[in-house]
Amino acid sequence: TYRVKVTNPYGTRTSNGALLTVGTVPVVTGQPTNFTAILDGNATFSATVSGTAPISYQWQKGGLDIADANAASYTISPVKVSNSGTYRVIATSPFGTATGNPATLTVITPPVITTHPADTNATTGSTVTFDVNATGTIPLTYQWQKNGADINGSTGSSLTLTNVQGDDNGTYRVIVSNPAGNATSNGAQLSVSLPATLADFNNGLLAYYPFTGN
């Protein structure tokens, strides 16, 4: 506390005291980091700030203040796609202001199957294709299964079987995955039968032949 005493031959007067406080400006010593969150999960940004107290905080998204985001950390719960963006903190004290580095929030959505593979009837020797459509954050990965067991090398959005035989009868499905989770399609039944053959009319059998124009 500083004051001054003023004197002349007729007396002395002393001023009020003036307080000098020496402090340090805020410095963001621990920066917030990029965060990847799953849809409907949680995301937290944190900052460590040194400097002379009191220090106040204001978090921003895209350079705009976030209401009630006034602590050293900021949590979003549940996370929505609209929360994707860039976040930073501004720390303020009586001695100055410090702005943290921007940190990006990336929101990923788990796979959702929009079109499931369909049941298929086929004759031996023909080609069969099962298809699936799915949404979700890319990249999406696929694993086709037959009767619940993985089919080696079948990792595309469609499964094609050539020259099908009776051993190919079964239930086919696909598991679609990304870092946010996975989704399993409905099972599609493949039924393989023999093609039509010449009827033995003596035994009362009737054959069907497609029209060939001959």
mmCIF file with all atom_site columns, C-alpha atoms in Angstrom:
data_model
loop_
_atom_site.group_PDB
_atom_site.id
_atom_site.type_symbol
_atom_site.label_atom_id
_atom_site.label_alt_id
_atom_site.label_comp_id
_atom_site.label_asym_id
_atom_site.label_entity_id
_atom_site.label_seq_id
_atom_site.pdbx_PDB_ins_code
_atom_site.Cartn_x
_atom_site.Cartn_y
_atom_site.Cartn_z
_atom_site.occupancy
_atom_site.B_iso_or_equiv
_atom_site.pdbx_formal_charge
_atom_site.auth_seq_id
_atom_site.auth_comp_id
_atom_site.auth_asym_id
_atom_site.auth_atom_id
_atom_site.pdbx_PDB_model_num
ATOM 1   C CA . THR A 1 1   ? 0.000   0.000   0.000   1.00 0.00 ? 1   THR A CA 1
ATOM 2   C CA . TYR A 1 2   ? 1.402   3.362   -1.060  1.00 0.00 ? 2   TYR A CA 1
ATOM 3   C CA . ARG A 1 3   ? 0.542   6.837   0.260   1.00 0.00 ? 3   ARG A CA 1
ATOM 4   C CA . VAL A 1 4   ? 2.013   10.271  0.235   1.00 0.00 ? 4   VAL A CA 1
ATOM 5   C CA . LYS A 1 5   ? 2.613   12.745  3.067   1.00 0.00 ? 5   LYS A CA 1
ATOM 6   C CA . VAL A 1 6   ? 2.380   16.437  2.090   1.00 0.00 ? 6   VAL A CA 1
ATOM 7   C CA . THR A 1 7   ? 3.991   18.949  4.420   1.00 0.00 ? 7   THR A CA 1
ATOM 8   C CA . ASN A 1 8   ? 4.402   22.730  4.593   1.00 0.00 ? 8   ASN A CA 1
ATOM 9   C CA . PRO A 1 9   ? 5.175   25.141  7.484   1.00 0.00 ? 9   PRO A CA 1
ATOM 10  C CA . TYR A 1 10  ? 1.552   25.086  8.509   1.00 0.00 ? 10  TYR A CA 1
ATOM 11  C CA . GLY A 1 11  ? 0.995   21.357  8.779   1.00 0.00 ? 11  GLY A CA 1
ATOM 12  C CA . THR A 1 12  ? 0.930   17.912  7.228   1.00 0.00 ? 12  THR A CA 1
ATOM 13  C CA . ARG A 1 13  ? -1.641  15.921  5.335   1.00 0.00 ? 13  ARG A CA 1
ATOM 14  C CA . THR A 1 14  ? -1.458  12.209  4.376   1.00 0.00 ? 14  THR A CA 1
ATOM 15  C CA . SER A 1 15  ? -3.231  10.772  1.334   1.00 0.00 ? 15  SER A CA 1
ATOM 16  C CA . ASN A 1 16  ? -5.369  7.698   1.251   1.00 0.00 ? 16  ASN A CA 1
ATOM 17  C CA . GLY A 1 17  ? -3.499  4.435   0.639   1.00 0.00 ? 17  GLY A CA 1
ATOM 18  C CA . ALA A 1 18  ? -3.249  2.996   -2.890  1.00 0.00 ? 18  ALA A CA 1
ATOM 19  C CA . LEU A 1 19  ? -2.812  -0.764  -3.231  1.00 0.00 ? 19  LEU A CA 1
ATOM 20  C CA . LEU A 1 20  ? -0.352  -2.097  -5.787  1.00 0.00 ? 20  LEU A CA 1
ATOM 21  C CA . THR A 1 21  ? -0.839  -5.753  -6.679  1.00 0.00 ? 21  THR A CA 1
ATOM 22  C CA . VAL A 1 22  ? 1.770   -7.469  -8.851  1.00 0.00 ? 22  VAL A CA 1
ATOM 23  C CA . GLY A 1 23  ? 0.568   -10.544 -10.687 1.00 0.00 ? 23  GLY A CA 1
ATOM 24  C CA . THR A 1 24  ? 1.111   -12.597 -13.819 1.00 0.00 ? 24  THR A CA 1
ATOM 25  C CA . VAL A 1 25  ? -1.050  -12.714 -16.918 1.00 0.00 ? 25  VAL A CA 1
ATOM 26  C CA . PRO A 1 26  ? -2.973  -15.940 -17.620 1.00 0.00 ? 26  PRO A CA 1
ATOM 27  C CA . VAL A 1 27  ? -1.176  -18.584 -19.700 1.00 0.00 ? 27  VAL A CA 1
ATOM 28  C CA . VAL A 1 28  ? -2.880  -21.688 -21.096 1.00 0.00 ? 28  VAL A CA 1
ATOM 29  C CA . THR A 1 29  ? -0.392  -24.380 -20.108 1.00 0.00 ? 29  THR A CA 1
ATOM 30  C CA . GLY A 1 30  ? -2.616  -27.365 -20.893 1.00 0.00 ? 30  GLY A CA 1
ATOM 31  C CA . GLN A 1 31  ? -4.418  -27.004 -24.194 1.00 0.00 ? 31  GLN A CA 1
ATOM 32  C CA . PRO A 1 32  ? -7.721  -28.728 -25.051 1.00 0.00 ? 32  PRO A CA 1
ATOM 33  C CA . THR A 1 33  ? -7.265  -31.595 -27.500 1.00 0.00 ? 33  THR A CA 1
ATOM 34  C CA . ASN A 1 34  ? -9.255  -32.899 -30.451 1.00 0.00 ? 34  ASN A CA 1
ATOM 35  C CA . PHE A 1 35  ? -12.039 -35.267 -29.433 1.00 0.00 ? 35  PHE A CA 1
ATOM 36  C CA . THR A 1 36  ? -13.950 -37.963 -31.300 1.00 0.00 ? 36  THR A CA 1
ATOM 37  C CA . ALA A 1 37  ? -17.307 -38.843 -29.759 1.00 0.00 ? 37  ALA A CA 1
ATOM 38  C CA . ILE A 1 38  ? -19.977 -41.400 -30.560 1.00 0.00 ? 38  ILE A CA 1
ATOM 39  C CA . LEU A 1 39  ? -23.462 -40.085 -31.231 1.00 0.00 ? 39  LEU A CA 1
ATOM 40  C CA . ASP A 1 40  ? -25.377 -39.731 -27.919 1.00 0.00 ? 40  ASP A CA 1
ATOM 41  C CA . GLY A 1 41  ? -22.151 -40.218 -25.953 1.00 0.00 ? 41  GLY A CA 1
ATOM 42  C CA . ASN A 1 42  ? -20.130 -37.658 -23.980 1.00 0.00 ? 42  ASN A CA 1
ATOM 43  C CA . ALA A 1 43  ? -17.373 -35.219 -24.950 1.00 0.00 ? 43  ALA A CA 1
ATOM 44  C CA . THR A 1 44  ? -15.216 -33.159 -22.568 1.00 0.00 ? 44  THR A CA 1
ATOM 45  C CA . PHE A 1 45  ? -12.730 -30.413 -23.346 1.00 0.00 ? 45  PHE A CA 1
ATOM 46  C CA . SER A 1 46  ? -10.348 -29.289 -20.607 1.00 0.00 ? 46  SER A CA 1
ATOM 47  C CA . ALA A 1 47  ? -7.735  -26.568 -20.213 1.00 0.00 ? 47  ALA A CA 1
ATOM 48  C CA . THR A 1 48  ? -5.098  -25.822 -17.590 1.00 0.00 ? 48  THR A CA 1
ATOM 49  C CA . VAL A 1 49  ? -4.345  -22.156 -16.985 1.00 0.00 ? 49  VAL A CA 1
ATOM 50  C CA . SER A 1 50  ? -1.613  -20.597 -14.861 1.00 0.00 ? 50  SER A CA 1
ATOM 51  C CA . GLY A 1 51  ? -1.542  -17.001 -13.635 1.00 0.00 ? 51  GLY A CA 1
ATOM 52  C CA . THR A 1 52  ? -2.640  -14.893 -10.721 1.00 0.00 ? 52  THR A CA 1
ATOM 53  C CA . ALA A 1 53  ? -6.172  -15.523 -9.513  1.00 0.00 ? 53  ALA A CA 1
ATOM 54  C CA . PRO A 1 54  ? -8.986  -14.865 -9.919  1.00 0.00 ? 54  PRO A CA 1
ATOM 55  C CA . ILE A 1 55  ? -9.217  -16.443 -13.365 1.00 0.00 ? 55  ILE A CA 1
ATOM 56  C CA . SER A 1 56  ? -12.512 -16.722 -15.250 1.00 0.00 ? 56  SER A CA 1
ATOM 57  C CA . TYR A 1 57  ? -13.250 -18.979 -18.223 1.00 0.00 ? 57  TYR A CA 1
ATOM 58  C CA . GLN A 1 58  ? -15.376 -18.700 -21.323 1.00 0.00 ? 58  GLN A CA 1
ATOM 59  C CA . TRP A 1 59  ? -15.659 -21.545 -23.817 1.00 0.00 ? 59  TRP A CA 1
ATOM 60  C CA . GLN A 1 60  ? -16.499 -20.827 -27.418 1.00 0.00 ? 60  GLN A CA 1
ATOM 61  C CA . LYS A 1 61  ? -17.657 -22.841 -30.400 1.00 0.00 ? 61  LYS A CA 1
ATOM 62  C CA . GLY A 1 62  ? -16.690 -21.466 -33.780 1.00 0.00 ? 62  GLY A CA 1
ATOM 63  C CA . GLY A 1 63  ? -15.579 -18.241 -32.092 1.00 0.00 ? 63  GLY A CA 1
ATOM 64  C CA . LEU A 1 64  ? -18.947 -17.637 -30.391 1.00 0.00 ? 64  LEU A CA 1
ATOM 65  C CA . ASP A 1 65  ? -19.513 -17.770 -26.625 1.00 0.00 ? 65  ASP A CA 1
ATOM 66  C CA . ILE A 1 66  ? -21.308 -20.858 -25.277 1.00 0.00 ? 66  ILE A CA 1
ATOM 67  C CA . ALA A 1 67  ? -23.865 -20.010 -22.615 1.00 0.00 ? 67  ALA A CA 1
ATOM 68  C CA . ASP A 1 68  ? -22.953 -21.158 -19.095 1.00 0.00 ? 68  ASP A CA 1
ATOM 69  C CA . ALA A 1 69  ? -19.643 -22.676 -20.255 1.00 0.00 ? 69  ALA A CA 1
ATOM 70  C CA . ASN A 1 70  ? -17.549 -20.907 -17.623 1.00 0.00 ? 70  ASN A CA 1
ATOM 71  C CA . ALA A 1 71  ? -15.362 -23.576 -16.001 1.00 0.00 ? 71  ALA A CA 1
ATOM 72  C CA . ALA A 1 72  ? -11.913 -24.967 -16.716 1.00 0.00 ? 72  ALA A CA 1
ATOM 73  C CA . SER A 1 73  ? -13.603 -27.871 -18.555 1.00 0.00 ? 73  SER A CA 1
ATOM 74  C CA . TYR A 1 74  ? -16.647 -28.105 -20.795 1.00 0.00 ? 74  TYR A CA 1
ATOM 75  C CA . THR A 1 75  ? -18.734 -31.273 -21.210 1.00 0.00 ? 75  THR A CA 1
ATOM 76  C CA . ILE A 1 76  ? -21.316 -32.023 -23.898 1.00 0.00 ? 76  ILE A CA 1
ATOM 77  C CA . SER A 1 77  ? -23.820 -34.773 -23.083 1.00 0.00 ? 77  SER A CA 1
ATOM 78  C CA . PRO A 1 78  ? -25.456 -36.273 -25.042 1.00 0.00 ? 78  PRO A CA 1
ATOM 79  C CA . VAL A 1 79  ? -23.422 -35.477 -28.131 1.00 0.00 ? 79  VAL A CA 1
ATOM 80  C CA . LYS A 1 80  ? -25.354 -34.729 -31.311 1.00 0.00 ? 80  LYS A CA 1
ATOM 81  C CA . VAL A 1 81  ? -24.135 -34.309 -34.881 1.00 0.00 ? 81  VAL A CA 1
ATOM 82  C CA . SER A 1 82  ? -24.843 -30.574 -34.560 1.00 0.00 ? 82  SER A CA 1
ATOM 83  C CA . ASN A 1 83  ? -22.160 -30.371 -31.835 1.00 0.00 ? 83  ASN A CA 1
ATOM 84  C CA . SER A 1 84  ? -19.428 -31.045 -34.399 1.00 0.00 ? 84  SER A CA 1
ATOM 85  C CA . GLY A 1 85  ? -17.103 -28.067 -34.630 1.00 0.00 ? 85  GLY A CA 1
ATOM 86  C CA . THR A 1 86  ? -14.129 -26.227 -33.179 1.00 0.00 ? 86  THR A CA 1
ATOM 87  C CA . TYR A 1 87  ? -13.917 -25.298 -29.479 1.00 0.00 ? 87  TYR A CA 1
ATOM 88  C CA . ARG A 1 88  ? -11.554 -23.048 -27.531 1.00 0.00 ? 88  ARG A CA 1
ATOM 89  C CA . VAL A 1 89  ? -11.317 -21.414 -24.114 1.00 0.00 ? 89  VAL A CA 1
ATOM 90  C CA . ILE A 1 90  ? -10.645 -17.796 -23.188 1.00 0.00 ? 90  ILE A CA 1
ATOM 91  C CA . ALA A 1 91  ? -9.125  -17.266 -19.730 1.00 0.00 ? 91  ALA A CA 1
ATOM 92  C CA . THR A 1 92  ? -9.329  -13.822 -18.165 1.00 0.00 ? 92  THR A CA 1
ATOM 93  C CA . SER A 1 93  ? -7.922  -12.284 -14.976 1.00 0.00 ? 93  SER A CA 1
ATOM 94  C CA . PRO A 1 94  ? -7.324  -8.733  -13.744 1.00 0.00 ? 94  PRO A CA 1
ATOM 95  C CA . PHE A 1 95  ? -3.893  -9.007  -15.376 1.00 0.00 ? 95  PHE A CA 1
ATOM 96  C CA . GLY A 1 96  ? -4.844  -10.006 -18.896 1.00 0.00 ? 96  GLY A CA 1
ATOM 97  C CA . THR A 1 97  ? -6.427  -12.578 -21.211 1.00 0.00 ? 97  THR A CA 1
ATOM 98  C CA . ALA A 1 98  ? -5.213  -15.817 -22.791 1.00 0.00 ? 98  ALA A CA 1
ATOM 99  C CA . THR A 1 99  ? -6.882  -17.743 -25.630 1.00 0.00 ? 99  THR A CA 1
ATOM 100 C CA . GLY A 1 100 ? -6.474  -21.491 -25.926 1.00 0.00 ? 100 GLY A CA 1
ATOM 101 C CA . ASN A 1 101 ? -5.746  -23.359 -29.135 1.00 0.00 ? 101 ASN A CA 1
ATOM 102 C CA . PRO A 1 102 ? -8.807  -24.597 -31.042 1.00 0.00 ? 102 PRO A CA 1
ATOM 103 C CA . ALA A 1 103 ? -9.800  -28.249 -30.587 1.00 0.00 ? 103 ALA A CA 1
ATOM 104 C CA . THR A 1 104 ? -12.097 -30.091 -32.982 1.00 0.00 ? 104 THR A CA 1
ATOM 105 C CA . LEU A 1 105 ? -15.025 -32.274 -31.957 1.00 0.00 ? 105 LEU A CA 1
ATOM 106 C CA . THR A 1 106 ? -15.815 -35.023 -34.464 1.00 0.00 ? 106 THR A CA 1
ATOM 107 C CA . VAL A 1 107 ? -19.091 -36.895 -33.989 1.00 0.00 ? 107 VAL A CA 1
ATOM 108 C CA . ILE A 1 108 ? -19.363 -40.380 -35.484 1.00 0.00 ? 108 ILE A CA 1
ATOM 109 C CA . THR A 1 109 ? -22.605 -42.272 -35.973 1.00 0.00 ? 109 THR A CA 1
ATOM 110 C CA . PRO A 1 110 ? -22.921 -46.067 -35.752 1.00 0.00 ? 110 PRO A CA 1
ATOM 111 C CA . PRO A 1 111 ? -24.080 -48.048 -38.792 1.00 0.00 ? 111 PRO A CA 1
ATOM 112 C CA . VAL A 1 112 ? -27.788 -48.345 -39.550 1.00 0.00 ? 112 VAL A CA 1
ATOM 113 C CA . ILE A 1 113 ? -28.955 -50.871 -42.136 1.00 0.00 ? 113 ILE A CA 1
ATOM 114 C CA . THR A 1 114 ? -31.538 -49.301 -44.429 1.00 0.00 ? 114 THR A CA 1
ATOM 115 C CA . THR A 1 115 ? -31.964 -52.190 -46.896 1.00 0.00 ? 115 THR A CA 1
ATOM 116 C CA . HIS A 1 116 ? -31.575 -55.805 -45.803 1.00 0.00 ? 116 HIS A CA 1
ATOM 117 C CA . PRO A 1 117 ? -30.628 -58.753 -48.049 1.00 0.00 ? 117 PRO A CA 1
ATOM 118 C CA . ALA A 1 118 ? -33.675 -60.599 -49.376 1.00 0.00 ? 118 ALA A CA 1
ATOM 119 C CA . ASP A 1 119 ? -34.601 -64.285 -49.509 1.00 0.00 ? 119 ASP A CA 1
ATOM 120 C CA . THR A 1 120 ? -33.655 -65.843 -52.847 1.00 0.00 ? 120 THR A CA 1
ATOM 121 C CA . ASN A 1 121 ? -34.623 -68.983 -54.762 1.00 0.00 ? 121 ASN A CA 1
ATOM 122 C CA . ALA A 1 122 ? -32.117 -70.245 -57.320 1.00 0.00 ? 122 ALA A CA 1
ATOM 123 C CA . THR A 1 123 ? -31.372 -73.264 -59.476 1.00 0.00 ? 123 THR A CA 1
ATOM 124 C CA . THR A 1 124 ? -28.085 -75.129 -59.384 1.00 0.00 ? 124 THR A CA 1
ATOM 125 C CA . GLY A 1 125 ? -25.360 -73.533 -61.497 1.00 0.00 ? 125 GLY A CA 1
ATOM 126 C CA . SER A 1 126 ? -26.838 -70.021 -61.357 1.00 0.00 ? 126 SER A CA 1
ATOM 127 C CA . THR A 1 127 ? -25.418 -66.841 -59.817 1.00 0.00 ? 127 THR A CA 1
ATOM 128 C CA . VAL A 1 128 ? -26.942 -65.254 -56.725 1.00 0.00 ? 128 VAL A CA 1
ATOM 129 C CA . THR A 1 129 ? -26.248 -61.801 -55.270 1.00 0.00 ? 129 THR A CA 1
ATOM 130 C CA . PHE A 1 130 ? -27.225 -60.486 -51.856 1.00 0.00 ? 130 PHE A CA 1
ATOM 131 C CA . ASP A 1 131 ? -27.121 -56.722 -51.288 1.00 0.00 ? 131 ASP A CA 1
ATOM 132 C CA . VAL A 1 132 ? -27.217 -54.450 -48.257 1.00 0.00 ? 132 VAL A CA 1
ATOM 133 C CA . ASN A 1 133 ? -27.447 -50.678 -47.868 1.00 0.00 ? 133 ASN A CA 1
ATOM 134 C CA . ALA A 1 134 ? -26.261 -48.954 -44.691 1.00 0.00 ? 134 ALA A CA 1
ATOM 135 C CA . THR A 1 135 ? -25.720 -45.448 -43.364 1.00 0.00 ? 135 THR A CA 1
ATOM 136 C CA . GLY A 1 136 ? -23.228 -44.255 -40.741 1.00 0.00 ? 136 GLY A CA 1
ATOM 137 C CA . THR A 1 137 ? -19.874 -42.560 -40.489 1.00 0.00 ? 137 THR A CA 1
ATOM 138 C CA . ILE A 1 138 ? -17.492 -43.861 -43.131 1.00 0.00 ? 138 ILE A CA 1
ATOM 139 C CA . PRO A 1 139 ? -15.473 -45.936 -43.576 1.00 0.00 ? 139 PRO A CA 1
ATOM 140 C CA . LEU A 1 140 ? -17.942 -48.782 -43.145 1.00 0.00 ? 140 LEU A CA 1
ATOM 141 C CA . THR A 1 141 ? -16.659 -52.361 -43.153 1.00 0.00 ? 141 THR A CA 1
ATOM 142 C CA . TYR A 1 142 ? -18.666 -55.457 -44.069 1.00 0.00 ? 142 TYR A CA 1
ATOM 143 C CA . GLN A 1 143 ? -18.464 -59.111 -43.095 1.00 0.00 ? 143 GLN A CA 1
ATOM 144 C CA . TRP A 1 144 ? -20.866 -61.594 -44.661 1.00 0.00 ? 144 TRP A CA 1
ATOM 145 C CA . GLN A 1 145 ? -21.825 -64.752 -42.820 1.00 0.00 ? 145 GLN A CA 1
ATOM 146 C CA . LYS A 1 146 ? -23.483 -68.042 -43.710 1.00 0.00 ? 146 LYS A CA 1
ATOM 147 C CA . ASN A 1 147 ? -25.437 -69.659 -40.903 1.00 0.00 ? 147 ASN A CA 1
ATOM 148 C CA . GLY A 1 148 ? -23.651 -67.361 -38.432 1.00 0.00 ? 148 GLY A CA 1
ATOM 149 C CA . ALA A 1 149 ? -20.097 -68.165 -39.573 1.00 0.00 ? 149 ALA A CA 1
ATOM 150 C CA . ASP A 1 150 ? -17.863 -65.662 -41.392 1.00 0.00 ? 150 ASP A CA 1
ATOM 151 C CA . ILE A 1 151 ? -17.386 -66.195 -45.115 1.00 0.00 ? 151 ILE A CA 1
ATOM 152 C CA . ASN A 1 152 ? -13.702 -65.722 -45.861 1.00 0.00 ? 152 ASN A CA 1
ATOM 153 C CA . GLY A 1 153 ? -13.011 -62.734 -48.125 1.00 0.00 ? 153 GLY A CA 1
ATOM 154 C CA . SER A 1 154 ? -16.638 -61.594 -48.274 1.00 0.00 ? 154 SER A CA 1
ATOM 155 C CA . THR A 1 155 ? -16.193 -58.022 -47.072 1.00 0.00 ? 155 THR A CA 1
ATOM 156 C CA . GLY A 1 156 ? -18.097 -55.874 -49.550 1.00 0.00 ? 156 GLY A CA 1
ATOM 157 C CA . SER A 1 157 ? -21.539 -54.309 -49.530 1.00 0.00 ? 157 SER A CA 1
ATOM 158 C CA . SER A 1 158 ? -22.779 -57.199 -51.702 1.00 0.00 ? 158 SER A CA 1
ATOM 159 C CA . LEU A 1 159 ? -22.170 -60.942 -51.732 1.00 0.00 ? 159 LEU A CA 1
ATOM 160 C CA . THR A 1 160 ? -22.129 -62.817 -55.023 1.00 0.00 ? 160 THR A CA 1
ATOM 161 C CA . LEU A 1 161 ? -22.256 -66.617 -55.200 1.00 0.00 ? 161 LEU A CA 1
ATOM 162 C CA . THR A 1 162 ? -21.519 -68.228 -58.559 1.00 0.00 ? 162 THR A CA 1
ATOM 163 C CA . ASN A 1 163 ? -22.428 -71.728 -59.722 1.00 0.00 ? 163 ASN A CA 1
ATOM 164 C CA . VAL A 1 164 ? -24.548 -72.314 -56.612 1.00 0.00 ? 164 VAL A CA 1
ATOM 165 C CA . GLN A 1 165 ? -25.133 -75.879 -55.499 1.00 0.00 ? 165 GLN A CA 1
ATOM 166 C CA . GLY A 1 166 ? -27.172 -77.598 -52.860 1.00 0.00 ? 166 GLY A CA 1
ATOM 167 C CA . ASP A 1 167 ? -24.391 -77.013 -50.325 1.00 0.00 ? 167 ASP A CA 1
ATOM 168 C CA . ASP A 1 168 ? -25.004 -73.283 -50.664 1.00 0.00 ? 168 ASP A CA 1
ATOM 169 C CA . ASN A 1 169 ? -28.452 -73.570 -49.094 1.00 0.00 ? 169 ASN A CA 1
ATOM 170 C CA . GLY A 1 170 ? -28.530 -71.580 -45.870 1.00 0.00 ? 170 GLY A CA 1
ATOM 171 C CA . THR A 1 171 ? -29.111 -68.235 -44.184 1.00 0.00 ? 171 THR A CA 1
ATOM 172 C CA . TYR A 1 172 ? -26.926 -65.302 -45.188 1.00 0.00 ? 172 TYR A CA 1
ATOM 173 C CA . ARG A 1 173 ? -26.433 -62.049 -43.319 1.00 0.00 ? 173 ARG A CA 1
ATOM 174 C CA . VAL A 1 174 ? -23.905 -59.233 -43.063 1.00 0.00 ? 174 VAL A CA 1
ATOM 175 C CA . ILE A 1 175 ? -22.376 -57.322 -40.149 1.00 0.00 ? 175 ILE A CA 1
ATOM 176 C CA . VAL A 1 176 ? -21.650 -53.666 -40.908 1.00 0.00 ? 176 VAL A CA 1
ATOM 177 C CA . SER A 1 177 ? -19.119 -51.938 -38.630 1.00 0.00 ? 177 SER A CA 1
ATOM 178 C CA . ASN A 1 178 ? -17.324 -48.661 -37.994 1.00 0.00 ? 178 ASN A CA 1
ATOM 179 C CA . PRO A 1 179 ? -15.535 -47.213 -34.941 1.00 0.00 ? 179 PRO A CA 1
ATOM 180 C CA . ALA A 1 180 ? -18.902 -46.248 -33.417 1.00 0.00 ? 180 ALA A CA 1
ATOM 181 C CA . GLY A 1 181 ? -20.363 -49.767 -33.420 1.00 0.00 ? 181 GLY A CA 1
ATOM 182 C CA . ASN A 1 182 ? -21.913 -52.374 -35.672 1.00 0.00 ? 182 ASN A CA 1
ATOM 183 C CA . ALA A 1 183 ? -25.249 -53.482 -37.086 1.00 0.00 ? 183 ALA A CA 1
ATOM 184 C CA . THR A 1 184 ? -26.335 -56.962 -38.159 1.00 0.00 ? 184 THR A CA 1
ATOM 185 C CA . SER A 1 185 ? -28.726 -57.431 -41.051 1.00 0.00 ? 185 SER A CA 1
ATOM 186 C CA . ASN A 1 186 ? -31.691 -59.728 -41.144 1.00 0.00 ? 186 ASN A CA 1
ATOM 187 C CA . GLY A 1 187 ? -30.933 -63.218 -42.386 1.00 0.00 ? 187 GLY A CA 1
ATOM 188 C CA . ALA A 1 188 ? -31.749 -63.994 -46.023 1.00 0.00 ? 188 ALA A CA 1
ATOM 189 C CA . GLN A 1 189 ? -32.586 -67.560 -46.949 1.00 0.00 ? 189 GLN A CA 1
ATOM 190 C CA . LEU A 1 190 ? -31.046 -69.087 -50.074 1.00 0.00 ? 190 LEU A CA 1
ATOM 191 C CA . SER A 1 191 ? -32.909 -72.082 -51.455 1.00 0.00 ? 191 SER A CA 1
ATOM 192 C CA . VAL A 1 192 ? -31.149 -73.938 -54.282 1.00 0.00 ? 192 VAL A CA 1
ATOM 193 C CA . SER A 1 193 ? -33.113 -76.446 -56.342 1.00 0.00 ? 193 SER A CA 1
ATOM 194 C CA . LEU A 1 194 ? -32.464 -78.582 -59.425 1.00 0.00 ? 194 LEU A CA 1
ATOM 195 C CA . PRO A 1 195 ? -33.443 -77.096 -62.797 1.00 0.00 ? 195 PRO A CA 1
ATOM 196 C CA . ALA A 1 196 ? -36.493 -78.502 -64.613 1.00 0.00 ? 196 ALA A CA 1
ATOM 197 C CA . THR A 1 197 ? -35.887 -81.756 -66.540 1.00 0.00 ? 197 THR A CA 1
ATOM 198 C CA . LEU A 1 198 ? -37.749 -83.775 -69.189 1.00 0.00 ? 198 LEU A CA 1
ATOM 199 C CA . ALA A 1 199 ? -40.924 -85.164 -67.719 1.00 0.00 ? 199 ALA A CA 1
ATOM 200 C CA . ASP A 1 200 ? -41.453 -88.852 -67.607 1.00 0.00 ? 200 ASP A CA 1
ATOM 201 C CA . PHE A 1 201 ? -45.079 -88.874 -68.718 1.00 0.00 ? 201 PHE A CA 1
ATOM 202 C CA . ASN A 1 202 ? -45.242 -92.648 -68.204 1.00 0.00 ? 202 ASN A CA 1
ATOM 203 C CA . ASN A 1 203 ? -44.804 -91.930 -64.500 1.00 0.00 ? 203 ASN A CA 1
ATOM 204 C CA . GLY A 1 204 ? -47.355 -89.177 -64.494 1.00 0.00 ? 204 GLY A CA 1
ATOM 205 C CA . LEU A 1 205 ? -44.815 -86.319 -64.223 1.00 0.00 ? 205 LEU A CA 1
ATOM 206 C CA . LEU A 1 206 ? -45.246 -82.973 -65.918 1.00 0.00 ? 206 LEU A CA 1
ATOM 207 C CA . ALA A 1 207 ? -42.263 -80.936 -67.022 1.00 0.00 ? 207 ALA A CA 1
ATOM 208 C CA . TYR A 1 208 ? -42.098 -77.170 -67.525 1.00 0.00 ? 208 TYR A CA 1
ATOM 209 C CA . TYR A 1 209 ? -39.979 -75.745 -70.340 1.00 0.00 ? 209 TYR A CA 1
ATOM 210 C CA . PRO A 1 210 ? -39.467 -71.988 -70.879 1.00 0.00 ? 210 PRO A CA 1
ATOM 211 C CA . PHE A 1 211 ? -40.502 -70.820 -74.353 1.00 0.00 ? 211 PHE A CA 1
ATOM 212 C CA . THR A 1 212 ? -37.477 -70.597 -76.673 1.00 0.00 ? 212 THR A CA 1
ATOM 213 C CA . GLY A 1 213 ? -39.224 -69.778 -79.960 1.00 0.00 ? 213 GLY A CA 1
ATOM 214 C CA . ASN A 1 214 ? -38.457 -73.228 -81.486 1.00 0.00 ? 214 ASN A CA 1
#
